[in-house]
Amino acid sequence: MKELETQKIADLLKALGEFNRLSLVYELCQCNTPQNAMCLCNCCSVDASVASRHLKVLKQEGIVTLEKNGRERTYALNRGYVAKSLRLLADKIENNNGDSDE
Amino acid sequence: MKELETQKIADLLKALGEFNRLSLVYELCQCNTPQNAMCLCNCCSVDASVASRHLKVLKQEGIVTLEKNGRERTYALNRGYVAKSLRLLADKIENNNGDSDE
DNA sequence: AGCATATTTGCACAAATATGCAAGTATAAT
DNA sequence: ATTATACTTGCATATTTGTGCAAATATGCT
């Protein structure tokens, strides 16, 4: 149970912790409108298939959301979820929350 | 330059984004006193050599600090740095800070 | 010096991961 | 129906990564 939670946050961090994937996230971060995958694969200079796979990972982790518009798929950053998760971890690390041994 | 920064935060996240390494961080997070590596290798059930290597990675990323006391090395979590880095990223992701395109 | 404890390093290896290309699928346009 | 666009998926592959064991190193103890 604790393990599951640890694994989940580890997976989130791992998904973010790869250069091209983080570049995609940054790219999405700068545009307020959802972007399609083709646009995104330009931001890091990789094959479309590579961008596609990275976006799949990001989606699986809930970092981005996907919407299908005709033949194009637009991705949007799940800002709230990612920010919240990161802050939760930051709080835990900084405050050693609750558990006060000293 | 931007790339370097992206790479740096990616490396930090990658270091945190592995189950056993994150477990070590959590373990260090709960103890306010620095812990030696032997103690730490018990928290995740891995060989001492494995814990040693993970701690090395964490140290390289500035996540933990090392202090030598005689033959034992005690590690302490660099709470401030890690928390600050995570919050910075959270802010960036949530606020699309400054850069207002639409 | 000799032994015990704490930790790191060399080696081997299996599993995961990132990548590109080519082929496949889906949908829109003509 | 044919063609074009926007992806995704199936290989093949090269690289990285996590792991354990055994040996090496470092330091303290007697």
PDB file of C-alpha atoms (C1' of nucleotides) in Angstrom:
ATOM      1  CA  MET A   1       0.000   0.000   0.000  1.00  0.00           C
ATOM      2  CA  LYS A   2       2.774   2.406   1.002  1.00  0.00           C
ATOM      3  CA  GLU A   3       4.791   0.627  -1.651  1.00  0.00           C
ATOM      4  CA  LEU A   4       2.168   1.239  -4.247  1.00  0.00           C
ATOM      5  CA  GLU A   5       2.166   4.915  -3.514  1.00  0.00           C
ATOM      6  CA  THR A   6       5.935   5.042  -3.662  1.00  0.00           C
ATOM      7  CA  GLN A   7       5.876   3.201  -6.941  1.00  0.00           C
ATOM      8  CA  LYS A   8       3.297   5.557  -8.349  1.00  0.00           C
ATOM      9  CA  ILE A   9       5.225   8.695  -7.558  1.00  0.00           C
ATOM     10  CA  ALA A  10       8.416   7.029  -8.758  1.00  0.00           C
ATOM     11  CA  ASP A  11       6.713   6.286 -12.064  1.00  0.00           C
ATOM     12  CA  LEU A  12       5.564   9.863 -12.368  1.00  0.00           C
ATOM     13  CA  LEU A  13       9.050  11.174 -11.723  1.00  0.00           C
ATOM     14  CA  LYS A  14      10.558   8.668 -14.105  1.00  0.00           C
ATOM     15  CA  ALA A  15       8.161   9.744 -16.826  1.00  0.00           C
ATOM     16  CA  LEU A  16       9.188  13.356 -16.310  1.00  0.00           C
ATOM     17  CA  GLY A  17      12.843  12.508 -15.860  1.00  0.00           C
ATOM     18  CA  GLU A  18      13.786  11.932 -19.447  1.00  0.00           C
ATOM     19  CA  PHE A  19      15.134  14.762 -21.521  1.00  0.00           C
ATOM     20  CA  ASN A  20      12.893  14.560 -24.548  1.00  0.00           C
ATOM     21  CA  ARG A  21       9.826  13.855 -22.477  1.00  0.00           C
ATOM     22  CA  LEU A  22      10.527  16.784 -20.215  1.00  0.00           C
ATOM     23  CA  SER A  23      11.070  18.917 -23.318  1.00  0.00           C
ATOM     24  CA  LEU A  24       7.628  17.911 -24.513  1.00  0.00           C
ATOM     25  CA  VAL A  25       6.187  18.877 -21.163  1.00  0.00           C
ATOM     26  CA  TYR A  26       7.938  22.238 -21.296  1.00  0.00           C
ATOM     27  CA  GLU A  27       6.661  22.787 -24.791  1.00  0.00           C
ATOM     28  CA  LEU A  28       3.114  22.020 -23.709  1.00  0.00           C
ATOM     29  CA  CYS A  29       3.689  24.203 -20.717  1.00  0.00           C
ATOM     30  CA  GLN A  30       4.342  27.238 -22.860  1.00  0.00           C
ATOM     31  CA  CYS A  31       1.293  26.870 -25.064  1.00  0.00           C
ATOM     32  CA  ASN A  32      -2.067  27.375 -23.522  1.00  0.00           C
ATOM     33  CA  THR A  33      -3.766  25.729 -26.431  1.00  0.00           C
ATOM     34  CA  PRO A  34      -3.427  21.967 -26.833  1.00  0.00           C
ATOM     35  CA  GLN A  35      -0.855  20.915 -29.381  1.00  0.00           C
ATOM     36  CA  ASN A  36      -0.851  18.080 -31.810  1.00  0.00           C
ATOM     37  CA  ALA A  37       1.832  15.468 -31.816  1.00  0.00           C
ATOM     38  CA  MET A  38       3.400  16.602 -35.074  1.00  0.00           C
ATOM     39  CA  CYS A  39       3.987  20.048 -33.684  1.00  0.00           C
ATOM     40  CA  LEU A  40       5.436  18.489 -30.597  1.00  0.00           C
ATOM     41  CA  CYS A  41       7.857  16.211 -32.382  1.00  0.00           C
ATOM     42  CA  ASN A  42       9.476  19.307 -33.823  1.00  0.00           C
ATOM     43  CA  CYS A  43      10.303  20.747 -30.437  1.00  0.00           C
ATOM     44  CA  CYS A  44      12.648  17.902 -29.680  1.00  0.00           C
ATOM     45  CA  SER A  45      14.178  16.751 -32.916  1.00  0.00           C
ATOM     46  CA  VAL A  46      13.050  13.181 -32.944  1.00  0.00           C
ATOM     47  CA  ASP A  47      11.057  10.985 -35.225  1.00  0.00           C
ATOM     48  CA  ALA A  48       7.276  11.270 -35.012  1.00  0.00           C
ATOM     49  CA  SER A  49       7.121   7.717 -33.727  1.00  0.00           C
ATOM     50  CA  VAL A  50       9.393   8.615 -30.861  1.00  0.00           C
ATOM     51  CA  ALA A  51       7.310  11.618 -29.888  1.00  0.00           C
ATOM     52  CA  SER A  52       4.239   9.454 -30.137  1.00  0.00           C
ATOM     53  CA  ARG A  53       5.664   6.941 -27.716  1.00  0.00           C
ATOM     54  CA  HIS A  54       6.815   9.582 -25.275  1.00  0.00           C
ATOM     55  CA  LEU A  55       3.401  11.195 -25.317  1.00  0.00           C
ATOM     56  CA  LYS A  56       1.892   7.797 -24.651  1.00  0.00           C
ATOM     57  CA  VAL A  57       4.021   7.439 -21.542  1.00  0.00           C
ATOM     58  CA  LEU A  58       3.090  10.929 -20.388  1.00  0.00           C
ATOM     59  CA  LYS A  59      -0.554  10.123 -20.930  1.00  0.00           C
ATOM     60  CA  GLN A  60      -0.330   6.853 -19.037  1.00  0.00           C
ATOM     61  CA  GLU A  61       1.068   8.743 -16.082  1.00  0.00           C
ATOM     62  CA  GLY A  62      -1.689  11.319 -16.254  1.00  0.00           C
ATOM     63  CA  ILE A  63       0.752  14.075 -17.102  1.00  0.00           C
ATOM     64  CA  VAL A  64      -1.001  14.977 -20.310  1.00  0.00           C
ATOM     65  CA  THR A  65      -4.503  14.500 -21.594  1.00  0.00           C
ATOM     66  CA  LEU A  66      -5.421  13.549 -25.103  1.00  0.00           C
ATOM     67  CA  GLU A  67      -8.233  14.752 -27.268  1.00  0.00           C
ATOM     68  CA  LYS A  68      -9.015  13.502 -30.726  1.00  0.00           C
ATOM     69  CA  ASN A  69     -10.017  16.055 -33.280  1.00  0.00           C
ATOM     70  CA  GLY A  70     -10.516  14.345 -36.578  1.00  0.00           C
ATOM     71  CA  ARG A  71      -7.236  12.914 -37.664  1.00  0.00           C
ATOM     72  CA  GLU A  72      -5.159  14.893 -35.275  1.00  0.00           C
ATOM     73  CA  ARG A  73      -4.653  14.313 -31.599  1.00  0.00           C
ATOM     74  CA  THR A  74      -4.080  17.236 -29.369  1.00  0.00           C
ATOM     75  CA  TYR A  75      -2.343  16.978 -26.075  1.00  0.00           C
ATOM     76  CA  ALA A  76      -2.708  19.259 -23.116  1.00  0.00           C
ATOM     77  CA  LEU A  77      -0.647  19.393 -19.981  1.00  0.00           C
ATOM     78  CA  ASN A  78      -2.450  18.269 -16.851  1.00  0.00           C
ATOM     79  CA  ARG A  79      -1.030  21.185 -14.913  1.00  0.00           C
ATOM     80  CA  GLY A  80      -3.002  20.718 -11.746  1.00  0.00           C
ATOM     81  CA  TYR A  81      -2.210  17.089 -11.233  1.00  0.00           C
ATOM     82  CA  VAL A  82       1.484  17.361 -11.961  1.00  0.00           C
ATOM     83  CA  ALA A  83       1.980  20.490  -9.889  1.00  0.00           C
ATOM     84  CA  LYS A  84       0.036  19.015  -6.999  1.00  0.00           C
ATOM     85  CA  SER A  85       2.010  15.783  -7.044  1.00  0.00           C
ATOM     86  CA  LEU A  86       5.323  17.604  -7.116  1.00  0.00           C
ATOM     87  CA  ARG A  87       4.325  19.910  -4.276  1.00  0.00           C
ATOM     88  CA  LEU A  88       3.109  17.013  -2.197  1.00  0.00           C
ATOM     89  CA  LEU A  89       6.477  15.373  -2.567  1.00  0.00           C
ATOM     90  CA  ALA A  90       8.259  18.630  -1.850  1.00  0.00           C
ATOM     91  CA  ASP A  91       6.239  19.050   1.319  1.00  0.00           C
ATOM     92  CA  LYS A  92       6.955  15.532   2.440  1.00  0.00           C
ATOM     93  CA  ILE A  93      10.654  15.939   1.843  1.00  0.00           C
ATOM     94  CA  GLU A  94      10.880  19.312   3.465  1.00  0.00           C
ATOM     95  CA  ASN A  95       8.643  18.841   6.438  1.00  0.00           C
ATOM     96  CA  ASN A  96       9.049  15.210   7.304  1.00  0.00           C
ATOM     97  CA  ASN A  97       5.355  15.709   7.718  1.00  0.00           C
ATOM     98  CA  GLY A  98       3.659  14.627  10.879  1.00  0.00           C
ATOM     99  CA  ASP A  99       6.158  11.997  11.892  1.00  0.00           C
ATOM    100  CA  SER A 100       8.245  13.933  14.366  1.00  0.00           C
ATOM    101  CA  ASP A 101      11.209  11.979  15.556  1.00  0.00           C
ATOM    102  CA  GLU A 102      14.243  14.050  16.281  1.00  0.00           C
TER     103      GLU A 102
ATOM    104  CA  MET B   1      21.820  26.718 -21.859  1.00  0.00           C
ATOM    105  CA  LYS B   2      18.084  26.135 -21.703  1.00  0.00           C
ATOM    106  CA  GLU B   3      18.938  22.598 -22.677  1.00  0.00           C
ATOM    107  CA  LEU B   4      21.389  22.264 -19.884  1.00  0.00           C
ATOM    108  CA  GLU B   5      18.823  23.359 -17.384  1.00  0.00           C
ATOM    109  CA  THR B   6      16.300  20.950 -18.793  1.00  0.00           C
ATOM    110  CA  GLN B   7      18.842  18.190 -18.658  1.00  0.00           C
ATOM    111  CA  LYS B   8      19.684  19.019 -15.090  1.00  0.00           C
ATOM    112  CA  ILE B   9      16.141  18.880 -13.834  1.00  0.00           C
ATOM    113  CA  ALA B  10      15.545  15.747 -15.899  1.00  0.00           C
ATOM    114  CA  ASP B  11      18.515  14.128 -14.208  1.00  0.00           C
ATOM    115  CA  LEU B  12      17.191  15.104 -10.801  1.00  0.00           C
ATOM    116  CA  LEU B  13      13.798  13.632 -11.560  1.00  0.00           C
ATOM    117  CA  LYS B  14      15.341  10.517 -12.995  1.00  0.00           C
ATOM    118  CA  ALA B  15      17.406  10.046  -9.874  1.00  0.00           C
ATOM    119  CA  LEU B  16      14.283  10.308  -7.754  1.00  0.00           C
ATOM    120  CA  GLY B  17      12.183   8.278 -10.149  1.00  0.00           C
ATOM    121  CA  GLU B  18      13.425   4.834  -9.282  1.00  0.00           C
ATOM    122  CA  PHE B  19      11.651   2.785  -6.675  1.00  0.00           C
ATOM    123  CA  ASN B  20      14.562   1.806  -4.490  1.00  0.00           C
ATOM    124  CA  ARG B  21      16.161   5.211  -4.727  1.00  0.00           C
ATOM    125  CA  LEU B  22      12.931   6.928  -3.801  1.00  0.00           C
ATOM    126  CA  SER B  23      12.578   4.485  -0.916  1.00  0.00           C
ATOM    127  CA  LEU B  24      15.994   5.547   0.310  1.00  0.00           C
ATOM    128  CA  VAL B  25      14.943   9.163   0.082  1.00  0.00           C
ATOM    129  CA  TYR B  26      11.762   8.439   2.025  1.00  0.00           C
ATOM    130  CA  GLU B  27      13.756   6.588   4.626  1.00  0.00           C
ATOM    131  CA  LEU B  28      16.129   9.513   5.015  1.00  0.00           C
ATOM    132  CA  CYS B  29      13.126  11.772   5.058  1.00  0.00           C
ATOM    133  CA  GLN B  30      11.741  10.102   8.157  1.00  0.00           C
ATOM    134  CA  CYS B  31      14.924  10.222  10.178  1.00  0.00           C
ATOM    135  CA  ASN B  32      16.211  13.576  11.221  1.00  0.00           C
ATOM    136  CA  THR B  33      19.571  12.142  12.041  1.00  0.00           C
ATOM    137  CA  PRO B  34      21.828  11.128   9.174  1.00  0.00           C
ATOM    138  CA  GLN B  35      21.862   7.427   8.453  1.00  0.00           C
ATOM    139  CA  ASN B  36      24.636   5.154   7.383  1.00  0.00           C
ATOM    140  CA  ALA B  37      24.437   3.118   4.243  1.00  0.00           C
ATOM    141  CA  MET B  38      24.063  -0.208   6.039  1.00  0.00           C
ATOM    142  CA  CYS B  39      20.972   0.995   7.796  1.00  0.00           C
ATOM    143  CA  LEU B  40      19.663   2.275   4.528  1.00  0.00           C
ATOM    144  CA  CYS B  41      20.211  -0.907   2.596  1.00  0.00           C
ATOM    145  CA  ASN B  42      17.829  -2.600   5.003  1.00  0.00           C
ATOM    146  CA  CYS B  43      14.962  -0.302   4.175  1.00  0.00           C
ATOM    147  CA  CYS B  44      14.846  -1.538   0.647  1.00  0.00           C
ATOM    148  CA  SER B  45      15.916  -5.160   0.614  1.00  0.00           C
ATOM    149  CA  VAL B  46      18.869  -4.974  -1.662  1.00  0.00           C
ATOM    150  CA  ASP B  47      22.528  -5.790  -1.453  1.00  0.00           C
ATOM    151  CA  ALA B  48      24.758  -3.250   0.250  1.00  0.00           C
ATOM    152  CA  SER B  49      26.522  -2.643  -3.032  1.00  0.00           C
ATOM    153  CA  VAL B  50      23.249  -1.712  -4.643  1.00  0.00           C
ATOM    154  CA  ALA B  51      22.363   0.745  -1.902  1.00  0.00           C
ATOM    155  CA  SER B  52      25.849   2.154  -2.199  1.00  0.00           C
ATOM    156  CA  ARG B  53      25.410   2.772  -5.885  1.00  0.00           C
ATOM    157  CA  HIS B  54      21.986   4.323  -5.458  1.00  0.00           C
ATOM    158  CA  LEU B  55      23.283   6.622  -2.782  1.00  0.00           C
ATOM    159  CA  LYS B  56      26.085   7.602  -5.093  1.00  0.00           C
ATOM    160  CA  VAL B  57      23.580   8.645  -7.725  1.00  0.00           C
ATOM    161  CA  LEU B  58      21.567  10.583  -5.167  1.00  0.00           C
ATOM    162  CA  LYS B  59      24.705  12.308  -4.024  1.00  0.00           C
ATOM    163  CA  GLN B  60      25.768  13.192  -7.545  1.00  0.00           C
ATOM    164  CA  GLU B  61      22.432  14.871  -8.042  1.00  0.00           C
ATOM    165  CA  GLY B  62      22.743  16.781  -4.810  1.00  0.00           C
ATOM    166  CA  ILE B  63      19.789  15.002  -3.288  1.00  0.00           C
ATOM    167  CA  VAL B  64      21.761  13.724  -0.342  1.00  0.00           C
ATOM    168  CA  THR B  65      24.920  14.854   1.358  1.00  0.00           C
ATOM    169  CA  LEU B  66      27.598  12.588   2.653  1.00  0.00           C
ATOM    170  CA  GLU B  67      29.617  12.820   5.808  1.00  0.00           C
ATOM    171  CA  LYS B  68      32.378  10.466   6.798  1.00  0.00           C
ATOM    172  CA  ASN B  69      32.518   9.446  10.412  1.00  0.00           C
ATOM    173  CA  GLY B  70      35.320   6.982  10.822  1.00  0.00           C
ATOM    174  CA  ARG B  71      34.514   3.937   8.804  1.00  0.00           C
ATOM    175  CA  GLU B  72      30.902   4.730   8.344  1.00  0.00           C
ATOM    176  CA  ARG B  73      29.385   7.219   5.955  1.00  0.00           C
ATOM    177  CA  THR B  74      26.258   8.935   6.959  1.00  0.00           C
ATOM    178  CA  TYR B  75      23.863  10.381   4.486  1.00  0.00           C
ATOM    179  CA  ALA B  76      21.445  13.200   5.015  1.00  0.00           C
ATOM    180  CA  LEU B  77      18.672  14.368   2.783  1.00  0.00           C
ATOM    181  CA  ASN B  78      19.238  17.741   1.195  1.00  0.00           C
ATOM    182  CA  ARG B  79      15.677  18.754   1.958  1.00  0.00           C
ATOM    183  CA  GLY B  80      15.932  22.358   0.924  1.00  0.00           C
ATOM    184  CA  TYR B  81      17.438  21.771  -2.469  1.00  0.00           C
ATOM    185  CA  VAL B  82      15.117  18.970  -3.464  1.00  0.00           C
ATOM    186  CA  ALA B  83      11.990  20.693  -2.223  1.00  0.00           C
ATOM    187  CA  LYS B  84      12.969  23.934  -3.908  1.00  0.00           C
ATOM    188  CA  SER B  85      13.668  22.240  -7.216  1.00  0.00           C
ATOM    189  CA  LEU B  86      10.378  20.383  -7.168  1.00  0.00           C
ATOM    190  CA  ARG B  87       8.422  23.517  -6.286  1.00  0.00           C
ATOM    191  CA  LEU B  88      10.148  25.482  -9.013  1.00  0.00           C
ATOM    192  CA  LEU B  89       9.084  22.888 -11.528  1.00  0.00           C
ATOM    193  CA  ALA B  90       5.582  22.792 -10.096  1.00  0.00           C
ATOM    194  CA  ASP B  91       5.338  26.560 -10.421  1.00  0.00           C
ATOM    195  CA  LYS B  92       6.562  26.507 -13.963  1.00  0.00           C
ATOM    196  CA  ILE B  93       4.113  23.810 -14.925  1.00  0.00           C
ATOM    197  CA  GLU B  94       1.186  25.389 -13.179  1.00  0.00           C
ATOM    198  CA  ASN B  95       1.717  29.019 -14.015  1.00  0.00           C
ATOM    199  CA  ASN B  96       3.363  28.950 -17.398  1.00  0.00           C
ATOM    200  CA  ASN B  97       5.280  31.650 -15.661  1.00  0.00           C
ATOM    201  CA  GLY B  98       5.710  34.973 -17.333  1.00  0.00           C
ATOM    202  CA  ASP B  99       5.665  33.790 -20.915  1.00  0.00           C
ATOM    203  CA  SER B 100       2.100  34.557 -21.945  1.00  0.00           C
ATOM    204  CA  ASP B 101       1.410  33.236 -25.390  1.00  0.00           C
ATOM    205  CA  GLU B 102      -2.002  31.811 -26.078  1.00  0.00           C
TER     206      GLU B 102
ATOM    207  C1'  DA C   1      49.814  -7.060  12.898  1.00  0.00           C
ATOM    208  C1'  DG C   2      45.516  -9.315  12.473  1.00  0.00           C
ATOM    209  C1'  DC C   3      40.668  -9.173  12.462  1.00  0.00           C
ATOM    210  C1'  DA C   4      36.106  -7.107  12.070  1.00  0.00           C
ATOM    211  C1'  DT C   5      33.069  -3.740  10.163  1.00  0.00           C
ATOM    212  C1'  DA C   6      31.579  -0.533   6.584  1.00  0.00           C
ATOM    213  C1'  DT C   7      31.469   0.561   2.088  1.00  0.00           C
ATOM    214  C1'  DT C   8      32.976   0.688  -2.855  1.00  0.00           C
ATOM    215  C1'  DT C   9      34.302  -1.374  -7.235  1.00  0.00           C
ATOM    216  C1'  DG C  10      34.880  -4.934 -11.014  1.00  0.00           C
ATOM    217  C1'  DC C  11      32.510  -8.139 -13.457  1.00  0.00           C
ATOM    218  C1'  DA C  12      28.644 -10.437 -15.494  1.00  0.00           C
ATOM    219  C1'  DC C  13      24.087 -10.368 -16.847  1.00  0.00           C
ATOM    220  C1'  DA C  14      19.264  -9.637 -17.466  1.00  0.00           C
ATOM    221  C1'  DA C  15      15.818  -6.326 -18.207  1.00  0.00           C
ATOM    222  C1'  DA C  16      14.353  -1.867 -19.532  1.00  0.00           C
ATOM    223  C1'  DT C  17      14.572   2.006 -22.516  1.00  0.00           C
ATOM    224  C1'  DA C  18      15.177   5.221 -26.358  1.00  0.00           C
ATOM    225  C1'  DT C  19      15.450   5.466 -31.118  1.00  0.00           C
ATOM    226  C1'  DG C  20      14.613   5.141 -36.311  1.00  0.00           C
ATOM    227  C1'  DC C  21      12.646   3.101 -40.138  1.00  0.00           C
ATOM    228  C1'  DA C  22       9.134   0.871 -42.471  1.00  0.00           C
ATOM    229  C1'  DA C  23       4.569  -0.650 -42.521  1.00  0.00           C
ATOM    230  C1'  DG C  24      -0.059  -0.271 -40.678  1.00  0.00           C
ATOM    231  C1'  DT C  25      -4.362   2.255 -39.265  1.00  0.00           C
ATOM    232  C1'  DA C  26      -7.529   6.070 -39.172  1.00  0.00           C
ATOM    233  C1'  DT C  27      -9.605   9.969 -40.943  1.00  0.00           C
ATOM    234  C1'  DA C  28     -10.148  13.916 -44.046  1.00  0.00           C
ATOM    235  C1'  DA C  29      -9.923  15.928 -48.674  1.00  0.00           C
ATOM    236  C1'  DT C  30     -10.389  15.469 -53.761  1.00  0.00           C
TER     237       DT C  30
ATOM    238  C1'  DA D   1     -11.971   5.324 -54.715  1.00  0.00           C
ATOM    239  C1'  DT D   2      -7.648   7.449 -54.417  1.00  0.00           C
ATOM    240  C1'  DT D   3      -4.637  10.211 -52.160  1.00  0.00           C
ATOM    241  C1'  DA D   4      -2.792  12.813 -48.372  1.00  0.00           C
ATOM    242  C1'  DT D   5      -2.221  13.681 -43.557  1.00  0.00           C
ATOM    243  C1'  DA D   6      -1.600  12.304 -38.797  1.00  0.00           C
ATOM    244  C1'  DC D   7      -0.432   9.426 -36.230  1.00  0.00           C
ATOM    245  C1'  DT D   8       0.712   4.364 -34.068  1.00  0.00           C
ATOM    246  C1'  DT D   9       2.906  -0.097 -34.034  1.00  0.00           C
ATOM    247  C1'  DG D  10       6.235  -3.823 -35.199  1.00  0.00           C
ATOM    248  C1'  DC D  11      10.680  -4.925 -35.729  1.00  0.00           C
ATOM    249  C1'  DA D  12      15.749  -4.338 -34.948  1.00  0.00           C
ATOM    250  C1'  DT D  13      19.237  -2.332 -32.352  1.00  0.00           C
ATOM    251  C1'  DA D  14      22.226   0.110 -29.381  1.00  0.00           C
ATOM    252  C1'  DT D  15      22.577   1.949 -24.820  1.00  0.00           C
ATOM    253  C1'  DT D  16      21.529   2.357 -20.210  1.00  0.00           C
ATOM    254  C1'  DT D  17      20.312   0.665 -15.922  1.00  0.00           C
ATOM    255  C1'  DG D  18      19.522  -2.239 -11.803  1.00  0.00           C
ATOM    256  C1'  DT D  19      21.228  -6.118  -9.561  1.00  0.00           C
ATOM    257  C1'  DG D  20      24.186  -9.587  -6.944  1.00  0.00           C
ATOM    258  C1'  DC D  21      28.385 -11.697  -5.908  1.00  0.00           C
ATOM    259  C1'  DA D  22      33.071 -11.605  -4.982  1.00  0.00           C
ATOM    260  C1'  DA D  23      37.093  -8.995  -4.309  1.00  0.00           C
ATOM    261  C1'  DA D  24      39.172  -4.690  -2.968  1.00  0.00           C
ATOM    262  C1'  DT D  25      39.600  -0.692   0.041  1.00  0.00           C
ATOM    263  C1'  DA D  26      39.251   1.900   4.240  1.00  0.00           C
ATOM    264  C1'  DT D  27      39.030   2.452   8.940  1.00  0.00           C
ATOM    265  C1'  DG D  28      38.561   1.085  13.766  1.00  0.00           C
ATOM    266  C1'  DC D  29      39.499  -2.372  17.411  1.00  0.00           C
ATOM    267  C1'  DT D  30      42.368  -5.571  20.181  1.00  0.00           C
TER     268       DT D  30
END
